[in-house]
Coordinates of C-alpha atoms in Angstrom, one line a residue:
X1 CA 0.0 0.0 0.0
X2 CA 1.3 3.3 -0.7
X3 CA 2.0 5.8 1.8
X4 CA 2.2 9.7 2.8
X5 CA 5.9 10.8 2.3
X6 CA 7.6 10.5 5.7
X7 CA 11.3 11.7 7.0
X8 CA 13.1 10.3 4.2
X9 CA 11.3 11.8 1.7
X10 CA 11.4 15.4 3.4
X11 CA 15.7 14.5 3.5
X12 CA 15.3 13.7 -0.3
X13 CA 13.8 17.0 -0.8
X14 CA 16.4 18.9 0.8
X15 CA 18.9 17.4 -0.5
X16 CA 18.1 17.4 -4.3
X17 CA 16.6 20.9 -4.0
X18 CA 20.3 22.7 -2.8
X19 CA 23.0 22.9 -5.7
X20 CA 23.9 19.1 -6.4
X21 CA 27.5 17.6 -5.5
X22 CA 27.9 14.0 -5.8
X23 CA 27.9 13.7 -2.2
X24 CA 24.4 14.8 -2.2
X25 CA 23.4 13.3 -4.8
X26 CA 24.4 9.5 -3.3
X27 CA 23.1 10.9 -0.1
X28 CA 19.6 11.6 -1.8
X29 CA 19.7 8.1 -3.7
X30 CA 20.3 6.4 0.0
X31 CA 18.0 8.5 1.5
X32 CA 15.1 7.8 -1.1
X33 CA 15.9 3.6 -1.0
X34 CA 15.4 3.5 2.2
X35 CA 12.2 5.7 2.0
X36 CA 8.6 3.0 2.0
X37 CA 7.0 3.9 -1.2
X38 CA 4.6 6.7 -1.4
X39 CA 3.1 9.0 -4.2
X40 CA 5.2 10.5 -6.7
X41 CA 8.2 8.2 -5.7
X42 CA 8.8 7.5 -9.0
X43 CA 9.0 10.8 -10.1
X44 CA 11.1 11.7 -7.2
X45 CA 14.0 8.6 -8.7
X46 CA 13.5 10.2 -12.0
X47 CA 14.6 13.6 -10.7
X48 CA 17.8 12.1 -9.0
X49 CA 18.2 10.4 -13.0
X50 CA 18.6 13.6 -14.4
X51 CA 20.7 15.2 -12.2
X52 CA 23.5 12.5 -11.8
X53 CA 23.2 12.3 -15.5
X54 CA 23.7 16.2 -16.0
X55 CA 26.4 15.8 -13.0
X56 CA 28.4 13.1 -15.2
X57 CA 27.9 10.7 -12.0
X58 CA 26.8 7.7 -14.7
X59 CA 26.9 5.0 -12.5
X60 CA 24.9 6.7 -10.0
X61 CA 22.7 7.3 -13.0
X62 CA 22.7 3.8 -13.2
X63 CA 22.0 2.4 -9.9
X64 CA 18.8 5.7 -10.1
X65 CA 17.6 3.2 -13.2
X66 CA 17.5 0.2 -11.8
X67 CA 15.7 1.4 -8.5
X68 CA 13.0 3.2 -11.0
X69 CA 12.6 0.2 -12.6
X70 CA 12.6 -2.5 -9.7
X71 CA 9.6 0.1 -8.3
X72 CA 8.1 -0.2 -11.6
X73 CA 8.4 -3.7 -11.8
X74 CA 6.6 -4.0 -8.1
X75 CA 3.6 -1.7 -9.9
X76 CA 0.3 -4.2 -10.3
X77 CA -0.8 -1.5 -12.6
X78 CA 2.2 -1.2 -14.9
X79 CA 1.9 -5.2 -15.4
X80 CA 1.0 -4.5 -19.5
X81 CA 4.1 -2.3 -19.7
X82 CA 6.8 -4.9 -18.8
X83 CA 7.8 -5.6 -21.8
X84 CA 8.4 -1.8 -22.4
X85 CA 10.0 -0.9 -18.9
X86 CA 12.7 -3.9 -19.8
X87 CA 13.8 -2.7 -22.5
X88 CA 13.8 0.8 -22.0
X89 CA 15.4 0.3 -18.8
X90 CA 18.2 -1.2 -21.0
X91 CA 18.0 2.1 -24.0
X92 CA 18.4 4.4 -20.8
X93 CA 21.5 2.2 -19.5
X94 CA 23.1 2.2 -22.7
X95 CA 22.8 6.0 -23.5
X96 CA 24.4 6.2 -19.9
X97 CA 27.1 4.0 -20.9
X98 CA 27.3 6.1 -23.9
X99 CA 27.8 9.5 -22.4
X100 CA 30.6 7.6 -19.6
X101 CA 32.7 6.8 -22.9
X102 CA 32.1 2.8 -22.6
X103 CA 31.1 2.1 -25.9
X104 CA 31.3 -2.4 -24.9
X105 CA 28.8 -1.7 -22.3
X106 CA 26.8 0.4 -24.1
X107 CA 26.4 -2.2 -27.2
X108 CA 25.7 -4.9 -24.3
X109 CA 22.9 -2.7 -22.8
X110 CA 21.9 -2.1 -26.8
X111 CA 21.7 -6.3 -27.3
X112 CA 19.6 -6.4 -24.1
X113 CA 17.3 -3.7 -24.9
X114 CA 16.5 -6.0 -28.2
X115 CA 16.1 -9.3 -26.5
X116 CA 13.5 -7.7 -24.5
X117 CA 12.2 -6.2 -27.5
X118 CA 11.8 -9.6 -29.3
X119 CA 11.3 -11.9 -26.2
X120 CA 8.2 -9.7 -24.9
X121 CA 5.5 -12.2 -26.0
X122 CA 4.2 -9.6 -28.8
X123 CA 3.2 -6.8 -26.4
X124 CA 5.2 -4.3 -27.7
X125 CA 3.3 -3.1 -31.5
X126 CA 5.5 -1.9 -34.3
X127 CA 5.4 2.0 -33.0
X128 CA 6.6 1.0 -29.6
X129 CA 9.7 -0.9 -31.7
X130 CA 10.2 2.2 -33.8
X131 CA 10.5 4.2 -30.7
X132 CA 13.0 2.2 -29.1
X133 CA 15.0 1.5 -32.8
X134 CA 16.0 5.5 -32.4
X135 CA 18.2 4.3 -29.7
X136 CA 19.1 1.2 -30.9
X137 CA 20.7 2.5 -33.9
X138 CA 23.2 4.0 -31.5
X139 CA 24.4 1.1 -29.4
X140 CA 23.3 -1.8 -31.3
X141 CA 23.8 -0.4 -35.0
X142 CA 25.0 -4.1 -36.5
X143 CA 21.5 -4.9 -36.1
X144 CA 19.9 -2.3 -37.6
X145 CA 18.4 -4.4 -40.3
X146 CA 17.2 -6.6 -38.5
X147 CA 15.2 -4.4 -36.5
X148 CA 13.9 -3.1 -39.0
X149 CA 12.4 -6.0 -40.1
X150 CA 11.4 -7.5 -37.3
X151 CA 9.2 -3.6 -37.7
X152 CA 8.0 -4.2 -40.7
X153 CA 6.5 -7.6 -39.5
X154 CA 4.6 -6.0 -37.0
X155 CA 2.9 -3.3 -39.1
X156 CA -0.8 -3.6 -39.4
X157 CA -1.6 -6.1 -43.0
X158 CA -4.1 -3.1 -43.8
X159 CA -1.6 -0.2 -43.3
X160 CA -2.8 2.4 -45.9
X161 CA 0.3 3.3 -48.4
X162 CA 0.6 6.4 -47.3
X163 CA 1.3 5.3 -43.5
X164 CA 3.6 2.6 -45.0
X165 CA 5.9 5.1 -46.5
X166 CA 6.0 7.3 -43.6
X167 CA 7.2 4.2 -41.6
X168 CA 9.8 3.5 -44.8
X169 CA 10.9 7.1 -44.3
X170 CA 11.7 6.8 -40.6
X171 CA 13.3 3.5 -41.0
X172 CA 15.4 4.9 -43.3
X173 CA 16.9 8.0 -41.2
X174 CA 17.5 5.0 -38.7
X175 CA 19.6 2.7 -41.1
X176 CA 21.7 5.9 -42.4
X177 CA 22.2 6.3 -38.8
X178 CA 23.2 2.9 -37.7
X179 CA 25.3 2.8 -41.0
X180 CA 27.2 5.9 -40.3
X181 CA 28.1 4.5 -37.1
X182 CA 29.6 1.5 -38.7
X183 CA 31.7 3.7 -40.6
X184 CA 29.4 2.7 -43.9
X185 CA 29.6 6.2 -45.0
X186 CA 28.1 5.4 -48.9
X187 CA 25.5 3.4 -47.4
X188 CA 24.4 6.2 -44.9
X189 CA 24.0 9.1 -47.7
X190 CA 22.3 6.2 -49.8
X191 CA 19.7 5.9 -47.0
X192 CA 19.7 9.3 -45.9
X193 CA 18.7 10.2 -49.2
X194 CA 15.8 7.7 -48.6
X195 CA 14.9 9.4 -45.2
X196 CA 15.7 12.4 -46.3
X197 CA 11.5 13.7 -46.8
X198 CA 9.7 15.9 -44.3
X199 CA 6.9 14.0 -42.2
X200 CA 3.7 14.6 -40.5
X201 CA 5.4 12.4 -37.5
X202 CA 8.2 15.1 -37.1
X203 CA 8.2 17.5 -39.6
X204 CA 11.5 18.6 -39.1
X205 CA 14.7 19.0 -41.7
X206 CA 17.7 17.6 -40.0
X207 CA 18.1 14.8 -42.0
X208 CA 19.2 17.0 -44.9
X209 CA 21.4 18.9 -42.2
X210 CA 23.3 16.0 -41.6
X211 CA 23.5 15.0 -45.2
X212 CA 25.0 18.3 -45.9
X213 CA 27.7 17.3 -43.7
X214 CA 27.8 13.8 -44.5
X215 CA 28.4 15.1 -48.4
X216 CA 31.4 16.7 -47.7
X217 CA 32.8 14.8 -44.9
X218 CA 32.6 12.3 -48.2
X219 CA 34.3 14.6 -50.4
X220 CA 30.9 15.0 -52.7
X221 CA 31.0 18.7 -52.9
X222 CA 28.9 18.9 -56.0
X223 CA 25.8 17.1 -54.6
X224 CA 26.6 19.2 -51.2
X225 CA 26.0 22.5 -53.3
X226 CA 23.0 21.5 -54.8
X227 CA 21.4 20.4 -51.4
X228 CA 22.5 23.7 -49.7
X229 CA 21.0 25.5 -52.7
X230 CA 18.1 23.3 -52.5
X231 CA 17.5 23.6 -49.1
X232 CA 17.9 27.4 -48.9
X233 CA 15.9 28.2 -51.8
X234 CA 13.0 26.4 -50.5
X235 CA 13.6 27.9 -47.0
X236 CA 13.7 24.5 -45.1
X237 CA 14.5 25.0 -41.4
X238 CA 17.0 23.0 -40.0
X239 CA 19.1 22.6 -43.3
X240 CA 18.6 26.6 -44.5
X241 CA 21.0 27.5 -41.5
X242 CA 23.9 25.2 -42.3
X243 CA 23.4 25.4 -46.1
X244 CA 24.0 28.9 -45.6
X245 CA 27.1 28.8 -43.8
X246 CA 28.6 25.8 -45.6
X247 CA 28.2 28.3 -48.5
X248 CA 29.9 31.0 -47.4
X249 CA 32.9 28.6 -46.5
X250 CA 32.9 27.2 -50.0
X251 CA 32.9 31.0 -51.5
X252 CA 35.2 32.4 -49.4
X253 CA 37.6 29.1 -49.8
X254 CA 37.5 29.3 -53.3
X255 CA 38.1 25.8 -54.0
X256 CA 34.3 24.1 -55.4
X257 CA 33.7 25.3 -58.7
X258 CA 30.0 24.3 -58.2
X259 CA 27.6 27.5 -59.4
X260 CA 25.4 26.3 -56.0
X261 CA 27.6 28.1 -53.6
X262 CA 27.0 31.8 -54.6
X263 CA 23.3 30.8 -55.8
X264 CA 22.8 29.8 -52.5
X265 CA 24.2 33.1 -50.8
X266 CA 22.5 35.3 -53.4
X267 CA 19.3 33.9 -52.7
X268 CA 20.3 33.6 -49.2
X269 CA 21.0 37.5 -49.0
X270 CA 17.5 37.9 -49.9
X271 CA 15.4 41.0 -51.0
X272 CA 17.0 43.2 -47.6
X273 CA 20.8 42.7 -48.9
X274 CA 22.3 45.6 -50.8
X275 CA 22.6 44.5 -54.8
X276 CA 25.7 45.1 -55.0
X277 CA 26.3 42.0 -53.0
X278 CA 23.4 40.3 -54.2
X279 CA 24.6 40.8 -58.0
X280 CA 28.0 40.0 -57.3
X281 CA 27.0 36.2 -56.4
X282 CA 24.7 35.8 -59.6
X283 CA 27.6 36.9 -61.4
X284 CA 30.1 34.6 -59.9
X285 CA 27.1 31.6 -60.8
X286 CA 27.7 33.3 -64.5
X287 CA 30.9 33.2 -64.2
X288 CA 30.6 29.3 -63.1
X289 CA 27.5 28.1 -65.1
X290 CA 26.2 30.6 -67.7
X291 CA 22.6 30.1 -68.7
X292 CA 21.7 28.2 -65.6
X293 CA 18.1 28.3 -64.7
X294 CA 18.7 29.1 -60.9
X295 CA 20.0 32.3 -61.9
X296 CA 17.0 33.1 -63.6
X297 CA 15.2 31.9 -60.7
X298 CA 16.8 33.9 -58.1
X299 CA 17.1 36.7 -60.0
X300 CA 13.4 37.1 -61.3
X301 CA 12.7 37.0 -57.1
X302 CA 14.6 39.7 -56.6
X303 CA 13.6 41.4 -59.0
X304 CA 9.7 40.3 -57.7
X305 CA 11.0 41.4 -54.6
X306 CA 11.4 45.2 -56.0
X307 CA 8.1 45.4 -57.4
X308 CA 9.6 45.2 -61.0
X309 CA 7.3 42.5 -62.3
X310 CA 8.0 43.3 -66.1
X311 CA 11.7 42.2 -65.8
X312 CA 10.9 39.3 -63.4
X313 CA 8.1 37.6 -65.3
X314 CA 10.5 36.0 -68.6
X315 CA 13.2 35.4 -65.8
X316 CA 10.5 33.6 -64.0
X317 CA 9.2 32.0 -67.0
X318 CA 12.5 30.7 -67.8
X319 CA 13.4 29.4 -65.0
X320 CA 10.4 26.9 -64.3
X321 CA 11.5 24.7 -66.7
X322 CA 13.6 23.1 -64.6
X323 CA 10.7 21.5 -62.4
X324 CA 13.0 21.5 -59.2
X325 CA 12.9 25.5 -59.1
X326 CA 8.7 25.1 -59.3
X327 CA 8.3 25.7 -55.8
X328 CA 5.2 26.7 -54.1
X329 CA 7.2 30.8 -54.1
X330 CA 8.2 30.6 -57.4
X331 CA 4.7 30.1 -59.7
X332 CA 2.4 31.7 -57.2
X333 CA 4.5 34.7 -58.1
X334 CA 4.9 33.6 -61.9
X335 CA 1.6 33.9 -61.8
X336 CA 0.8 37.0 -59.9
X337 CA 3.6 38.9 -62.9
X338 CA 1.3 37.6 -65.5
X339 CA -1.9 38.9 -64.1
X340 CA 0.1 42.4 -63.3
X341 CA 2.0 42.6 -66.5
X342 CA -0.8 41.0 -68.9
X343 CA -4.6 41.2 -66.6
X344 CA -5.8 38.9 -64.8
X345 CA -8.2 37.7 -67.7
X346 CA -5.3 37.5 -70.2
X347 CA -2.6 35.5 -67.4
X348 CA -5.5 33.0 -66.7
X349 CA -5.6 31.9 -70.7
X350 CA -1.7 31.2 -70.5
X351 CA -0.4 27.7 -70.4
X352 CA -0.3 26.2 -66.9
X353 CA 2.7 26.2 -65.2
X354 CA 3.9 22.4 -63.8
X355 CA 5.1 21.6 -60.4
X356 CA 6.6 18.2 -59.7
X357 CA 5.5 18.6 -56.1
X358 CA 2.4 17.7 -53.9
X359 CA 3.5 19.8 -51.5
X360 CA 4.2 22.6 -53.3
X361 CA 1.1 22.1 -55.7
X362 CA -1.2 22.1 -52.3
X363 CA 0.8 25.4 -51.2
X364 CA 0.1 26.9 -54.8
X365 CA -3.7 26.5 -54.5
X366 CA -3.8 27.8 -51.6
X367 CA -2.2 31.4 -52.6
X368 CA -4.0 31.5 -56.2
X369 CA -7.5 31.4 -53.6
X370 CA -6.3 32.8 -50.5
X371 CA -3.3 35.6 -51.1
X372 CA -3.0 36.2 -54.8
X373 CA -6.1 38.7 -55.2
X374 CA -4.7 40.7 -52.2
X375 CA -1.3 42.0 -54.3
X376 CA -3.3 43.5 -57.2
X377 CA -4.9 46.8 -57.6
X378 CA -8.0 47.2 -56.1
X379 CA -10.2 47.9 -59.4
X380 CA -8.5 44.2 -61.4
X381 CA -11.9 42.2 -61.7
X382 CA -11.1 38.4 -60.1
X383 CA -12.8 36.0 -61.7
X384 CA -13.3 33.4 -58.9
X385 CA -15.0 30.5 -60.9
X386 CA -11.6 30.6 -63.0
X387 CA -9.1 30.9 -60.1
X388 CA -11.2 28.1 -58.3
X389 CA -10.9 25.8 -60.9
X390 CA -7.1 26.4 -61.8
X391 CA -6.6 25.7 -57.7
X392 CA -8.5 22.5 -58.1
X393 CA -6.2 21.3 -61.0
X394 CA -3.4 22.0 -58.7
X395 CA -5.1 19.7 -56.1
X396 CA -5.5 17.0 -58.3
X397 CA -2.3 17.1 -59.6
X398 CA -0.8 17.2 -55.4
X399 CA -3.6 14.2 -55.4
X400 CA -1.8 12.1 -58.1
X401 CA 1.9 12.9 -57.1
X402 CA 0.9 12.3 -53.2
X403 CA 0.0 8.8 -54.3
X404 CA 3.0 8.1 -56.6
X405 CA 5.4 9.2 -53.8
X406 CA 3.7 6.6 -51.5
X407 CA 3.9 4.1 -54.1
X408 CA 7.7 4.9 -55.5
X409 CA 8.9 6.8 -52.5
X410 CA 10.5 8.9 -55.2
X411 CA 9.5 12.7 -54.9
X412 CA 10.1 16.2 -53.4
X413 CA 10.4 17.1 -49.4
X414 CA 6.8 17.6 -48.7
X415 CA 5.4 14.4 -50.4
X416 CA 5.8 12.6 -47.8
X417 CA 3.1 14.5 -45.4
X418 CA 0.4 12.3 -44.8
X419 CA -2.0 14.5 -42.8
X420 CA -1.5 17.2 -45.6
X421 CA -2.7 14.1 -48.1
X422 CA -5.5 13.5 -45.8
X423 CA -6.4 17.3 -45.9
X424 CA -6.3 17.6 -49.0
X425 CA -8.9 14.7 -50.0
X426 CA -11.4 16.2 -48.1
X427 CA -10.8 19.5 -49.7
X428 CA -11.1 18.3 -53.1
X429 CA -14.2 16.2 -51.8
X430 CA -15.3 19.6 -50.2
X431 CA -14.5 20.9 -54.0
X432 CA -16.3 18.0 -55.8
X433 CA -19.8 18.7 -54.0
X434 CA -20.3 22.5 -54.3
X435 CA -20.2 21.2 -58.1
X436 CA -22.1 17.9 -57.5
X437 CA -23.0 16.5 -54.2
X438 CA -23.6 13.0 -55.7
X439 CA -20.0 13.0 -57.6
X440 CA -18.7 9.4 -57.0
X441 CA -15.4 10.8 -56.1
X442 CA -16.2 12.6 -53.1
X443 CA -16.3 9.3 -50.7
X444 CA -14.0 7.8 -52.9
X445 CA -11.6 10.6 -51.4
X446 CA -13.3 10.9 -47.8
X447 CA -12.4 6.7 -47.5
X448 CA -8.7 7.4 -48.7
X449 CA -8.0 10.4 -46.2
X450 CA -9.6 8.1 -43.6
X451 CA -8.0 5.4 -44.3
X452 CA -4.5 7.6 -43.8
X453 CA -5.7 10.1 -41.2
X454 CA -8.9 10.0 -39.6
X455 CA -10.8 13.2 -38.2
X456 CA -14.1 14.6 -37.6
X457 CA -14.6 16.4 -41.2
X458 CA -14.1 13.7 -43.3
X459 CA -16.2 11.4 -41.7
X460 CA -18.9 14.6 -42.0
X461 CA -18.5 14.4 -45.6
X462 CA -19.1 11.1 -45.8
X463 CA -22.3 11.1 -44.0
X464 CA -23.9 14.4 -46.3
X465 CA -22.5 12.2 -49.6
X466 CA -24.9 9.4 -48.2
X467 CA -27.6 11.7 -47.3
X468 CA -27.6 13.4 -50.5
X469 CA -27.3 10.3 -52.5
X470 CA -30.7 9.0 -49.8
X471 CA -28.2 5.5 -49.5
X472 CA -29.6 3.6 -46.5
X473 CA -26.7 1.3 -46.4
X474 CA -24.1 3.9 -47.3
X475 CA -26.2 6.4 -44.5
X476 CA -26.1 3.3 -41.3
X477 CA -22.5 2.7 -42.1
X478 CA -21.0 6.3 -42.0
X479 CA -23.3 7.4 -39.1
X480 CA -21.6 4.4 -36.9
X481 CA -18.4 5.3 -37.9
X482 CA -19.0 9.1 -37.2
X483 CA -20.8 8.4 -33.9
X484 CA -18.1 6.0 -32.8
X485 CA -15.5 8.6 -33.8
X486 CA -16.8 11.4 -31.5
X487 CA -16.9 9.5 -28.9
X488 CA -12.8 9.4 -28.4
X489 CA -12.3 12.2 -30.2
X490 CA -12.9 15.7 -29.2
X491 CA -15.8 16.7 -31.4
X492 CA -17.4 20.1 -30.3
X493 CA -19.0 20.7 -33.9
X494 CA -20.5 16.9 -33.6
X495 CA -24.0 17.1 -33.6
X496 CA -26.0 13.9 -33.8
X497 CA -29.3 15.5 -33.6
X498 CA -28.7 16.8 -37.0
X499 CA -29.1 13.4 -38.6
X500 CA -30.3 10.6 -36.3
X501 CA -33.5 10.8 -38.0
X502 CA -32.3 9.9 -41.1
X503 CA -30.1 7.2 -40.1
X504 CA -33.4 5.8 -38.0
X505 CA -35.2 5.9 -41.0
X506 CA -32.7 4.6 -43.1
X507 CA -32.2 1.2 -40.6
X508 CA -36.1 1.1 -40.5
X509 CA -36.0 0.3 -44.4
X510 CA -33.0 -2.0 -44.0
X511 CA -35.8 -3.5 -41.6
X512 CA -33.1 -3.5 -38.6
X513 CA -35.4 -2.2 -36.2
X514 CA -33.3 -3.0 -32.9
X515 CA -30.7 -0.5 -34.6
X516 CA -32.8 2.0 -34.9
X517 CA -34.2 2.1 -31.4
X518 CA -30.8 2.1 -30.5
X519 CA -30.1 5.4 -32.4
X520 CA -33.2 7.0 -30.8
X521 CA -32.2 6.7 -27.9
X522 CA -29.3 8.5 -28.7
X523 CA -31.4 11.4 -28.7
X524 CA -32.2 11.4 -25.2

């Protein structure tokens, strides 16, 4: 039975409150084992974790560990989680280990960690593996592979393919990692490159930061500029910053002829840097590369940038020929020079500029509907039917190369962002009804953002398709899933009153009656 903190708690509090020493610290940890349990013990041995950690006291880090987790293991209520407290209990060992400079225990601690992992009976699901793999890639690195099958096995048999690729992605970044431990330094940028795509699950960029480095470390300076372009160009955040600098190394060092380097620092300088500068790295990329589209690119911006949309626009027009400068700045602005240099009515009739992105082709309908009108004089008619419809072929085209980048994983940064997939079917779905509410694509969509992402709006849509299309099966089906939905979601805009009726109605001409009283009741 658990009891009120006594005397050695109150010491434990004292003690870990002043400015730690190791003296205190073991003082505390004595203090605290002899101490019966009581609430927020285990909290309490957590706190004494992190402080002999941050005092470098590892094996009194250690000992902090295995008390935790000889509480834990004493917990009746954490009995589902042993499996999980085992083998983290080795991760956290091991990263100690780490930190102390002992990489032989560490790997041991890493070897435990997966026994416990494998030998857990199947309690632990292929997220929990995943989570503890981060580590494992660190002190058991040899194993990677396996691990990564042993994953794979555990992944739900109906995994939608976007979720599978998302999993490919982060398996990936944890290969490159193990393999750049094991001194495999090909293999890691091979796998990096594979990991390399910004997810819903993190939606950071420091796999591209560390490939920047991993490049050159590698002596591949050429594919190092274009990454530090790339990423600065498109404004990523983790690898922007060291792109950047990287850059001005490689200019100032004078040694890789790549145009990249001063494209990167001319965009880089951006529309605040005096154009002397800014013009004196375009004409070093000249100098370097002459004709090269990225010139045109960054140049037509800057130009953008100084309201000067008569010199940008055949800079911008030449430079989206090369597909990976069709970002989602480049041809909202490509086409906000036509409308200002041609009208709006003329820029709409010319041809359609590509994007080999679904990430950038979502962000481009978004500013042709949300920003685009905003930056014109006030008096330019807007014909919204044809803006609408010109964002909508930029959905569908995001649509199409959303689902060949979960097939291939073969794409741009922001193709692998599931919920931004799952967002965007129910926009097009959204888009599909004001048209038609009985167009058979709009649950077609609803089902495949479901299926990838569930949340309250789709399963909405589904329902009104149902409704509108009077489908008693279709309208029994998508009301269970909705109602079941709410109920461990938070749902504030859910209201059931608005079409219990109809799904009573629908189940009394399916003749299940004993649904339908179900669903009136419901109501009450």
């Amino acid at each position: 039975m658990r009891q009120r903190a006594g005397h050695g708690a109150t010491v434990v509090e004292a003690l870990v409150t002043m400015a730690p020493t190791l003296r205190s610290l073991e003082a505390a940890v004595a203090a605290l084992a002899r101490t019966p349990r009581y609430r927020d013990v285990d909290q309490r041995w957590q706190r004494l974790i992190d402080q002999s950690g941050e005092a470098g006291a590892f094996a009194l880090e250690r000992r902090c560990l295995d008390a935790q987790y000889a509480l834990r293991l004493a917990d009746p209520e954490r009995a589902d989680y042993r499996a999980w407290d085992g083998a983290q209990l080795a991760i956290l060992r091991g990263r100690s280990y780490l930190r102390e400079g002992d990489s032989g225990h560490a790997q041991a601690e890493g070897m435990a960690a997966l026994r416990r992992m494998l030998d857990d009976g199947g309690t632990l699901a292929w997220n929990d593996c995943l989570t503890l793999a981060r580590d494992l890639a660190r002190l058991a690195p040899e194993r990677m592979s396996f691990v990564a099958g042993h994953i794979r096995a555990l992944r739900p048999a109906g995994m939608a393919p976007a979720n599978r690729r998302d999993l490919e992605i982060r398996i990936a970044r944890l290969e490159a990692n193990a393999q750049f431990r094991l001194g495999r330094h090909d293999l890691a940028i091979a796998w990096a490159r594979q990991g390399r795509y910004g997810t819903y699950t993190d939606n950071d960029d420091s796999t591209n930061a560390v490939l920047l480095d991993w490049l050159m470390e590698a002596g591949r300076t050429d594919e190092a500029a274009a990454l530090a372009f790339e990423s600065v160009f498109n404004e990523r955040p983790a690898s922007s910053g060291r792109g950047r600098l990287m850059a001005q190394e490689q200019v100032d060092l004078g040694r890789s002829p790549s145009p990249y380097w001063p494209l990167t620092l001319a965009y880089a300088a951006g529309r605040d840097a005096p154009t002397g500068v800014h013009a004196a790295y375009l004409q070093l990329a000249r100098e370097r590369a002459p004709g090269h589209p990225a010139i045109d690119a960054v140049q037509g911006l800057h130009l953008f940038a100084q309201q000067d949309a008569a010199r940008a626009l055949p800079l911008l027009e030449a430079a989206v020929r090369d597909p990976a400068l069709a970002n989602s700045d480049v041809v909202p602005k490509l086409w906000l020079c036509r409308m200002r240099v041609h009208g709006v009515a003329q820029a709409l009739a010319m041809p359609f500029i590509d994007s080999p992105s679904a990430g950038w082709c979502y962000g481009i309908a978004m500013q042709l509907t949300q920003e685009t009108q905003q930056q014109l004089p006030l008096h330019e008619p807007w014909p919204h039917d044809v803006v609408a419809a010109l964002a909508t072929r930029y959905d569908e085209q995001a649509l199409v190369q959303f689902e060949r980048f979960f097939e291939t994983g073969a794409g741009m940064f922001r193709d692998a962002h599931i919920r931004l997939y799952a967002i965007l079917c129910c926009k097009l779905a959204n888009r599909y009804r004001a048209l038609d509410p009985l167009d058979a694509r709009i649950p077609v969509l609803h089902e495949k953002g479901l299926a990838v992402i569930p949340f309250g709006e789709q399963h909405e849509g589904l329902l009104r398709y149902y409704l509108d299309a009077d489908d008693n099966a279709g309208i029994a089906d998508a009301a269970q899933r909705l109602w079941d939905f709410a109920q461990g979601h938070r749902a504030p805009e859910h209201r059931p009153a608005d079409y219990i009726g109809r799904v009573v109605n629908a189940l009394q001409a399916l003749g299940r009656d004993d649904e339908a009283e179900r669903w009136r009741a419901r109501l009450q």
